[in-house]
């Protein structure tokens, strides 16, 4: 795959597909986190320093192929201008004559309007892909968070541009995810949590081929415990996945570890009365891993040389059910292992535990990193490799 540093960007019109799909407060005027904008600043600044004329393009939200002022990239253009300290023009659209008259000169930045205002973007339409491609001399994909989608701006247009390469954020993401999946140092430990087994079946199967230990927490643990015939009270269980969970347990042959104690409550609410139990009583639900499990998981984590973690160990949004997730975050940070954390919740957990700086890599793409971990060749990455 071509590397950004290998390409001559001077006086070229460079199209960078970024992931500026930022969270917006109701009404779409105010950005509540500019993390995704900041994540692509190194690529943008590098291209500007090298004398490129920059076109930036992103989707934002789910406008479903229709223009929607609440999903305009206007607030993003304002924030980007503040962060870059150079003028950023916002085009009224992403294709068409209004964009052509605004094409940037070297040193200038033009941000296109939301790609998904056109249904052709998600349909990976050929004509639309050609039109996007015709805007530039060089295509850079820095939108790791969208690399699992075969859309016009992530896949279609690559066939029609003379040169294509990965941006610096994309490169960083792929470097760490490849490291943990293709050539991890052992012992390698996977940690999976979150709500559903069904969302992570492929990840579990793939990680079982890679890691030495797979530690399970979150609600998905209860489907596995049910599969072992243990009582789970009214914990969240996916009834239709119990057989599959049993099959995964057999396949795992001892690699897959489940919680041995639980924090349970009668109802799920912040500050609810809770109990720590080894067997979940009827009428209660498991909302976090218990202290004994924290101890066991922490000692496995302490031995690890590679760690990959996705999904919280409990309902971490509602204290006191955040303890297990915070303790796991601290254990990962303290392990000294190469650690890759993916998914918004695990990221929040390492941040709220104040240990984000000790994680080797926090992925910016929840869905994309999960697909990568499940062994899928992401279409937005495969197309760059094939160029
Ligand atoms: P996911 O998006 O699959 O990573 O799931 C994250 C969600 O799982 C969070 O909102 C957690 O509150 C939820 N979750 C984690 N553990 C539990 C549990 N024991 N019971 C119910 N929900 C849980």
Short mmCIF file of C-alpha atoms and ligand atoms in Angstrom, two decimals:
data_model
loop_
_atom_site.label_atom_id
_atom_site.label_comp_id
_atom_site.label_asym_id
_atom_site.label_seq_id
_atom_site.Cartn_x
_atom_site.Cartn_y
_atom_site.Cartn_z
CA UNK A 1 0.00 0.00 0.00
CA UNK A 2 1.36 3.40 -0.96
CA UNK A 3 2.53 5.56 1.88
CA UNK A 4 1.80 9.28 2.09
CA UNK A 5 5.51 10.08 2.39
CA UNK A 6 6.27 8.43 -0.96
CA UNK A 7 3.99 10.73 -2.94
CA UNK A 8 4.90 14.12 -4.34
CA UNK A 9 2.12 16.41 -3.15
CA UNK A 10 3.51 19.78 -4.30
CA UNK A 11 1.00 21.76 -6.37
CA UNK A 12 -1.22 18.68 -6.60
CA UNK A 13 -4.91 18.76 -5.82
CA UNK A 14 -5.12 16.26 -2.98
CA UNK A 15 -8.47 14.76 -1.95
CA UNK A 16 -8.40 13.47 1.62
CA UNK A 17 -11.29 11.26 2.73
CA UNK A 18 -11.47 12.02 6.44
CA UNK A 19 -13.82 10.79 9.14
CA UNK A 20 -15.31 14.00 10.50
CA UNK A 21 -18.45 12.19 11.65
CA UNK A 22 -18.42 14.14 14.92
CA UNK A 23 -21.13 14.02 17.59
CA UNK A 24 -23.35 17.12 17.43
CA UNK A 25 -25.66 18.59 20.07
CA UNK A 26 -29.36 18.64 19.09
CA UNK A 27 -29.93 20.99 16.15
CA UNK A 28 -26.55 20.26 14.63
CA UNK A 29 -24.86 23.56 15.50
CA UNK A 30 -22.44 22.53 18.21
CA UNK A 31 -19.74 19.84 18.15
CA UNK A 32 -19.64 17.91 21.43
CA UNK A 33 -16.26 16.23 20.71
CA UNK A 34 -13.70 17.30 18.11
CA UNK A 35 -11.62 14.14 18.63
CA UNK A 36 -12.21 12.89 15.07
CA UNK A 37 -11.16 16.22 13.58
CA UNK A 38 -7.99 16.27 15.65
CA UNK A 39 -7.19 12.68 14.64
CA UNK A 40 -6.66 13.69 11.00
CA UNK A 41 -4.76 16.92 11.69
CA UNK A 42 -1.32 15.28 11.19
CA UNK A 43 -2.27 14.14 7.67
CA UNK A 44 -3.84 17.50 6.79
CA UNK A 45 -0.92 19.51 8.16
CA UNK A 46 1.61 17.27 6.42
CA UNK A 47 -0.12 17.73 3.04
CA UNK A 48 -0.28 21.51 3.54
CA UNK A 49 3.40 21.68 4.45
CA UNK A 50 4.23 19.78 1.28
CA UNK A 51 2.43 22.40 -0.81
CA UNK A 52 -0.78 20.55 -1.70
CA UNK A 53 -4.13 22.11 -2.58
CA UNK A 54 -6.49 20.30 -0.21
CA UNK A 55 -9.98 18.97 -0.68
CA UNK A 56 -11.39 17.31 2.43
CA UNK A 57 -14.48 15.11 2.33
CA UNK A 58 -16.49 13.27 4.99
CA UNK A 59 -19.91 11.99 5.83
CA UNK A 60 -21.73 13.16 8.95
CA UNK A 61 -24.60 11.26 10.54
CA UNK A 62 -27.25 9.46 8.55
CA UNK A 63 -29.00 11.98 6.28
CA UNK A 64 -30.16 9.04 4.09
CA UNK A 65 -29.28 10.59 0.76
CA UNK A 66 -31.08 13.88 1.40
CA UNK A 67 -29.79 17.34 2.18
CA UNK A 68 -30.34 18.03 5.88
CA UNK A 69 -29.08 21.29 7.43
CA UNK A 70 -28.77 19.55 10.83
CA UNK A 71 -26.05 17.33 9.36
CA UNK A 72 -24.12 20.03 7.54
CA UNK A 73 -20.34 20.11 7.92
CA UNK A 74 -20.56 23.86 8.67
CA UNK A 75 -19.65 23.51 12.39
CA UNK A 76 -16.81 21.18 11.39
CA UNK A 77 -15.41 23.80 8.98
CA UNK A 78 -15.43 26.38 11.81
CA UNK A 79 -13.67 24.05 14.24
CA UNK A 80 -11.15 22.92 11.63
CA UNK A 81 -10.25 26.53 10.85
CA UNK A 82 -9.56 27.12 14.58
CA UNK A 83 -7.44 23.99 14.86
CA UNK A 84 -5.46 24.49 11.64
CA UNK A 85 -5.17 28.23 11.89
CA UNK A 86 -5.69 28.57 8.12
CA UNK A 87 -8.88 29.54 6.26
CA UNK A 88 -11.18 26.62 5.48
CA UNK A 89 -13.79 27.17 2.74
CA UNK A 90 -16.97 25.09 2.93
CA UNK A 91 -18.43 24.03 -0.43
CA UNK A 92 -22.24 24.02 -0.67
CA UNK A 93 -22.12 20.46 -2.02
CA UNK A 94 -19.58 17.68 -2.66
CA UNK A 95 -19.94 17.48 -6.45
CA UNK A 96 -21.21 19.72 -9.28
CA UNK A 97 -20.42 23.14 -10.75
CA UNK A 98 -20.61 25.00 -7.41
CA UNK A 99 -17.73 22.87 -6.16
CA UNK A 100 -15.67 23.25 -9.36
CA UNK A 101 -15.60 27.06 -9.05
CA UNK A 102 -14.27 26.74 -5.50
CA UNK A 103 -11.42 24.28 -6.16
CA UNK A 104 -8.44 25.20 -3.94
CA UNK A 105 -4.99 26.49 -4.89
CA UNK A 106 -1.85 25.15 -3.19
CA UNK A 107 -1.96 26.01 0.51
CA UNK A 108 -5.76 26.35 0.51
CA UNK A 109 -8.31 24.04 2.11
CA UNK A 110 -11.76 23.28 0.74
CA UNK A 111 -14.11 21.15 2.84
CA UNK A 112 -16.84 19.49 0.80
CA UNK A 113 -20.39 19.29 2.17
CA UNK A 114 -21.65 15.98 3.63
CA UNK A 115 -21.05 13.15 1.12
CA UNK A 116 -24.17 11.33 2.31
CA UNK A 117 -26.47 14.13 1.14
CA UNK A 118 -26.24 12.12 -2.10
CA UNK A 119 -27.64 8.55 -2.08
CA UNK A 120 -24.95 7.68 -4.64
CA UNK A 121 -22.28 7.83 -1.92
CA UNK A 122 -23.52 4.83 0.06
CA UNK A 123 -24.62 3.06 -3.15
CA UNK A 124 -20.99 3.27 -4.35
CA UNK A 125 -22.37 4.67 -7.61
CA UNK A 126 -19.95 4.61 -10.52
CA UNK A 127 -20.79 8.02 -12.04
CA UNK A 128 -20.66 9.69 -8.62
CA UNK A 129 -17.32 8.00 -7.90
CA UNK A 130 -15.93 9.32 -11.19
CA UNK A 131 -17.19 12.80 -10.39
CA UNK A 132 -15.48 12.82 -6.99
CA UNK A 133 -12.30 11.44 -8.55
CA UNK A 134 -12.30 14.15 -11.23
CA UNK A 135 -11.78 16.78 -8.50
CA UNK A 136 -8.24 15.62 -7.66
CA UNK A 137 -4.79 14.40 -8.73
CA UNK A 138 -4.09 12.42 -5.58
CA UNK A 139 -6.48 10.47 -3.29
CA UNK A 140 -5.65 9.88 0.36
CA UNK A 141 -7.84 7.80 2.66
CA UNK A 142 -7.47 8.79 6.32
CA UNK A 143 -10.98 7.68 7.32
CA UNK A 144 -10.22 4.44 9.14
CA UNK A 145 -13.63 4.67 10.85
CA UNK A 146 -15.32 4.30 7.43
CA UNK A 147 -12.93 1.74 5.93
CA UNK A 148 -15.40 -1.12 6.55
CA UNK A 149 -17.88 0.55 4.17
CA UNK A 150 -17.61 0.11 0.41
CA UNK A 151 -18.89 3.56 -0.51
CA UNK A 152 -18.03 5.88 -3.42
CA UNK A 153 -15.60 7.99 -1.37
CA UNK A 154 -13.92 5.03 0.34
CA UNK A 155 -13.81 2.49 -2.50
CA UNK A 156 -15.47 3.54 -5.80
CA UNK A 157 -13.40 6.61 -6.58
CA UNK A 158 -10.05 4.88 -6.04
CA UNK A 159 -10.28 3.18 -9.45
CA UNK A 160 -10.57 6.58 -11.13
CA UNK A 161 -7.73 8.53 -9.47
CA UNK A 162 -4.15 8.46 -10.76
CA UNK A 163 -2.57 7.98 -7.32
CA UNK A 164 -3.99 6.68 -4.02
CA UNK A 165 -2.48 6.19 -0.57
CA UNK A 166 -3.31 5.78 3.11
CA UNK A 167 -3.15 8.84 5.37
CA UNK A 168 -1.16 8.94 8.59
CA UNK A 169 -4.12 8.08 10.86
CA UNK A 170 -5.10 5.17 8.61
CA UNK A 171 -1.51 3.95 8.65
CA UNK A 172 -1.31 4.16 12.44
CA UNK A 173 -4.57 2.24 12.89
CA UNK A 174 -3.49 -0.50 10.49
CA UNK A 175 -0.03 -0.73 12.03
CA UNK A 176 -1.38 -1.50 15.51
CA UNK A 177 -4.30 -3.67 14.46
CA UNK A 178 -2.00 -5.70 12.19
CA UNK A 179 0.56 -6.01 14.96
CA UNK A 180 -1.93 -7.48 17.43
CA UNK A 181 -3.61 -9.80 14.93
CA UNK A 182 -0.79 -10.93 12.64
CA UNK A 183 2.31 -11.06 14.80
CA UNK A 184 1.45 -10.54 18.46
CA UNK A 185 4.01 -11.06 21.20
CA UNK A 186 2.81 -13.83 23.52
CA UNK A 187 1.10 -14.18 25.88
CA UNK A 188 -1.59 -12.36 23.91
CA UNK A 189 -4.82 -11.54 25.72
CA UNK A 190 -8.19 -10.54 24.24
CA UNK A 191 -10.76 -8.80 26.42
CA UNK A 192 -14.32 -8.61 25.15
CA UNK A 193 -17.34 -7.11 26.79
CA UNK A 194 -20.43 -5.16 25.88
CA UNK A 195 -24.04 -5.97 25.40
CA UNK A 196 -24.34 -8.77 22.89
CA UNK A 197 -22.61 -11.97 21.87
CA UNK A 198 -24.31 -11.66 18.49
CA UNK A 199 -22.36 -8.48 17.64
CA UNK A 200 -19.03 -10.12 18.39
CA UNK A 201 -19.29 -13.78 17.28
CA UNK A 202 -16.84 -13.33 14.41
CA UNK A 203 -14.43 -11.42 16.65
CA UNK A 204 -14.55 -14.18 19.29
CA UNK A 205 -13.90 -16.86 16.66
CA UNK A 206 -11.03 -14.97 15.10
CA UNK A 207 -9.43 -13.91 18.40
CA UNK A 208 -9.53 -17.53 19.60
CA UNK A 209 -7.11 -18.29 16.74
CA UNK A 210 -4.76 -15.49 17.83
CA UNK A 211 -4.76 -15.02 21.59
CA UNK A 212 -3.73 -17.24 24.50
CA UNK A 213 -6.54 -16.01 26.76
CA UNK A 214 -9.90 -14.49 25.94
CA UNK A 215 -11.48 -12.74 28.94
CA UNK A 216 -15.21 -12.18 28.70
CA UNK A 217 -17.21 -9.58 30.60
CA UNK A 218 -20.31 -7.45 30.11
CA UNK A 219 -23.76 -8.77 29.39
CA UNK A 220 -22.42 -11.23 26.82
CA UNK A 221 -20.96 -13.27 29.68
CA UNK A 222 -24.48 -14.32 30.78
CA UNK A 223 -25.30 -16.01 27.50
CA UNK A 224 -22.12 -18.08 27.99
CA UNK A 225 -22.97 -18.82 31.65
CA UNK A 226 -26.46 -19.94 30.59
CA UNK A 227 -24.82 -22.19 28.01
CA UNK A 228 -22.93 -23.80 30.91
CA UNK A 229 -26.23 -24.35 32.70
CA UNK A 230 -25.57 -21.77 35.43
CA UNK A 231 -28.29 -19.52 36.87
CA UNK A 232 -28.29 -15.96 35.51
CA UNK A 233 -31.45 -14.50 37.13
CA UNK A 234 -32.84 -11.77 34.93
CA UNK A 235 -29.49 -10.80 33.39
CA UNK A 236 -29.44 -9.94 29.71
CA UNK A 237 -29.27 -13.20 27.76
CA UNK A 238 -29.59 -13.80 24.05
CA UNK A 239 -31.75 -16.92 24.09
CA UNK A 240 -31.15 -17.66 20.43
CA UNK A 241 -27.37 -17.59 20.89
CA UNK A 242 -27.09 -20.09 23.76
CA UNK A 243 -26.27 -23.02 21.44
CA UNK A 244 -23.71 -20.95 19.64
CA UNK A 245 -22.16 -19.90 22.96
CA UNK A 246 -21.89 -23.57 23.93
CA UNK A 247 -20.19 -24.31 20.62
CA UNK A 248 -17.74 -21.40 21.13
CA UNK A 249 -16.90 -22.66 24.62
CA UNK A 250 -16.09 -26.12 23.22
CA UNK A 251 -14.03 -24.60 20.42
CA UNK A 252 -12.14 -22.39 22.89
CA UNK A 253 -10.89 -25.33 24.94
CA UNK A 254 -10.14 -23.38 28.10
CA UNK A 255 -8.89 -20.20 26.44
CA UNK A 256 -12.17 -18.46 27.06
CA UNK A 257 -12.57 -17.25 30.63
CA UNK A 258 -15.87 -16.20 32.18
CA UNK A 259 -16.59 -14.16 35.32
CA UNK A 260 -16.60 -16.17 38.55
CA UNK A 261 -18.46 -13.52 40.54
CA UNK A 262 -20.87 -10.74 39.73
CA UNK A 263 -22.23 -7.44 40.92
CA UNK A 264 -26.00 -7.87 40.84
CA UNK A 265 -28.99 -5.62 41.49
CA UNK A 266 -32.75 -5.90 41.31
CA UNK A 267 -32.98 -2.93 38.98
CA UNK A 268 -30.65 -1.12 36.67
CA UNK A 269 -30.25 2.43 37.86
CA UNK A 270 -27.42 4.65 38.97
CA UNK A 271 -26.59 4.19 42.65
CA UNK A 272 -28.90 1.13 42.95
CA UNK A 273 -28.41 -1.25 45.92
CA UNK A 274 -26.15 -4.07 44.82
CA UNK A 275 -24.72 -7.36 46.02
CA UNK A 276 -21.58 -9.28 45.09
CA UNK A 277 -22.41 -12.94 44.41
CA UNK A 278 -20.93 -16.07 42.91
CA UNK A 279 -24.31 -17.45 41.89
CA UNK A 280 -26.81 -14.99 40.50
CA UNK A 281 -30.04 -15.13 42.60
CA UNK A 282 -33.44 -15.20 40.90
CA UNK A 283 -34.90 -11.76 40.39
CA UNK A 284 -31.52 -10.01 40.13
CA UNK A 285 -29.39 -9.15 37.15
CA UNK A 286 -25.64 -9.16 36.66
CA UNK A 287 -24.45 -5.64 35.94
CA UNK A 288 -20.68 -5.87 36.41
CA UNK A 289 -17.91 -8.41 36.95
CA UNK A 290 -17.16 -9.00 40.64
CA UNK A 291 -13.94 -8.32 42.60
CA UNK A 292 -12.68 -11.92 42.42
CA UNK A 293 -13.05 -11.85 38.62
CA UNK A 294 -11.23 -8.50 38.54
CA UNK A 295 -8.41 -10.14 40.46
CA UNK A 296 -8.19 -13.15 38.12
CA UNK A 297 -8.47 -11.07 34.94
CA UNK A 298 -5.91 -8.54 36.25
CA UNK A 299 -3.37 -11.27 36.88
CA UNK A 300 -3.81 -12.65 33.34
CA UNK A 301 -3.49 -9.09 31.99
CA UNK A 302 -0.36 -8.44 34.06
CA UNK A 303 1.41 -11.35 32.28
CA UNK A 304 0.34 -10.23 28.79
CA UNK A 305 2.69 -8.85 26.15
CA UNK A 306 -0.13 -8.03 23.73
CA UNK A 307 -3.66 -6.95 24.66
CA UNK A 308 -6.65 -6.18 22.53
CA UNK A 309 -9.78 -4.91 24.26
CA UNK A 310 -13.26 -4.09 23.02
CA UNK A 311 -16.37 -3.48 25.12
CA UNK A 312 -17.06 -2.68 28.79
CA UNK A 313 -17.15 -5.28 31.58
CA UNK A 314 -20.45 -3.98 32.93
CA UNK A 315 -22.94 -1.13 32.76
CA UNK A 316 -20.09 1.29 33.21
CA UNK A 317 -22.25 4.35 32.45
CA UNK A 318 -24.01 3.86 35.80
CA UNK A 319 -21.79 3.81 38.89
CA UNK A 320 -21.24 1.67 40.91
CA UNK A 321 -21.42 -0.74 37.94
CA UNK A 322 -18.32 0.85 36.41
CA UNK A 323 -15.82 -0.65 38.88
CA UNK A 324 -14.96 -3.77 36.86
CA UNK A 325 -14.39 -1.82 33.64
CA UNK A 326 -12.26 0.81 35.39
CA UNK A 327 -10.19 -1.91 37.12
CA UNK A 328 -9.60 -3.67 33.79
CA UNK A 329 -8.56 -0.32 32.23
CA UNK A 330 -6.06 0.16 35.04
CA UNK A 331 -4.73 -3.39 34.67
CA UNK A 332 -4.27 -2.95 30.90
CA UNK A 333 -2.52 0.39 31.41
CA UNK A 334 -0.23 -1.05 34.08
CA UNK A 335 0.70 -4.20 32.14
CA UNK A 336 3.41 -2.69 29.95
CA UNK A 337 2.01 -4.79 27.06
CA UNK A 338 1.31 -3.46 23.57
CA UNK A 339 -2.34 -2.58 24.03
CA UNK A 340 -5.00 -1.76 21.49
CA UNK A 341 -8.37 -0.52 22.69
CA UNK A 342 -11.33 -0.22 20.32
CA UNK A 343 -14.93 0.86 20.65
CA UNK A 344 -16.24 4.07 22.14
CA UNK A 345 -17.13 2.57 25.54
CA UNK A 346 -13.73 1.03 26.25
CA UNK A 347 -12.16 4.31 25.20
CA UNK A 348 -14.39 6.23 27.63
CA UNK A 349 -13.39 3.74 30.32
CA UNK A 350 -9.64 4.24 29.84
CA UNK A 351 -10.19 7.99 29.79
CA UNK A 352 -12.33 8.05 32.91
CA UNK A 353 -9.75 5.87 34.66
CA UNK A 354 -7.19 8.51 33.63
CA UNK A 355 -4.95 5.94 31.91
CA UNK A 356 -5.48 6.72 28.20
CA UNK A 357 -1.84 7.87 27.91
CA UNK A 358 -0.64 4.38 28.85
CA UNK A 359 -2.55 2.61 26.08
CA UNK A 360 -0.44 1.97 22.96
CA UNK A 361 -3.30 2.67 20.56
CA UNK A 362 -6.92 3.73 20.96
CA UNK A 363 -8.74 3.05 17.72
CA UNK A 364 -10.87 5.84 16.24
CA UNK A 365 -13.12 3.35 14.44
CA UNK A 366 -15.42 1.18 16.56
CA UNK A 367 -17.16 -0.73 13.75
CA UNK A 368 -14.09 -0.80 11.50
CA UNK A 369 -11.81 -2.10 14.27
CA UNK A 370 -14.31 -4.84 15.19
CA UNK A 371 -14.49 -5.96 11.56
CA UNK A 372 -10.70 -5.92 11.35
CA UNK A 373 -10.49 -8.03 14.52
CA UNK A 374 -12.96 -10.48 13.05
CA UNK A 375 -10.49 -11.10 10.24
CA UNK A 376 -12.25 -9.16 7.48
CA UNK A 377 -10.11 -7.39 4.88
CA UNK A 378 -11.69 -3.92 5.09
CA UNK A 379 -12.84 -2.83 1.62
CA UNK A 380 -11.42 0.69 2.03
CA UNK A 381 -8.03 -0.82 2.84
CA UNK A 382 -8.08 -3.64 0.26
CA UNK A 383 -8.73 -1.14 -2.53
CA UNK A 384 -5.67 0.92 -1.55
CA UNK A 385 -3.54 -2.18 -1.49
CA UNK A 386 -4.80 -3.16 -4.93
CA UNK A 387 -3.98 0.23 -6.46
P1 LIG B 1 -21.35 -2.78 23.04
O1 LIG B 1 -21.81 -1.60 22.23
O2 LIG B 1 -21.79 -4.09 22.51
O3 LIG B 1 -19.86 -2.71 23.35
O4 LIG B 1 -22.11 -2.68 24.42
C1 LIG B 1 -21.92 -1.63 25.31
C2 LIG B 1 -23.06 -1.59 26.26
O5 LIG B 1 -23.17 -2.81 26.95
C3 LIG B 1 -22.92 -0.50 27.30
O6 LIG B 1 -23.91 0.46 27.08
C4 LIG B 1 -23.11 -1.24 28.61
O7 LIG B 1 -23.97 -0.56 29.51
C5 LIG B 1 -23.78 -2.54 28.19
N1 LIG B 1 -23.55 -3.59 29.17
C6 LIG B 1 -22.36 -4.04 29.62
N2 LIG B 1 -22.54 -4.96 30.57
C7 LIG B 1 -23.87 -5.10 30.75
C8 LIG B 1 -24.68 -5.90 31.60
N3 LIG B 1 -24.13 -6.74 32.47
N4 LIG B 1 -26.02 -5.77 31.51
C9 LIG B 1 -26.57 -4.92 30.62
N5 LIG B 1 -25.86 -4.14 29.79
C10 LIG B 1 -24.52 -4.22 29.86
#
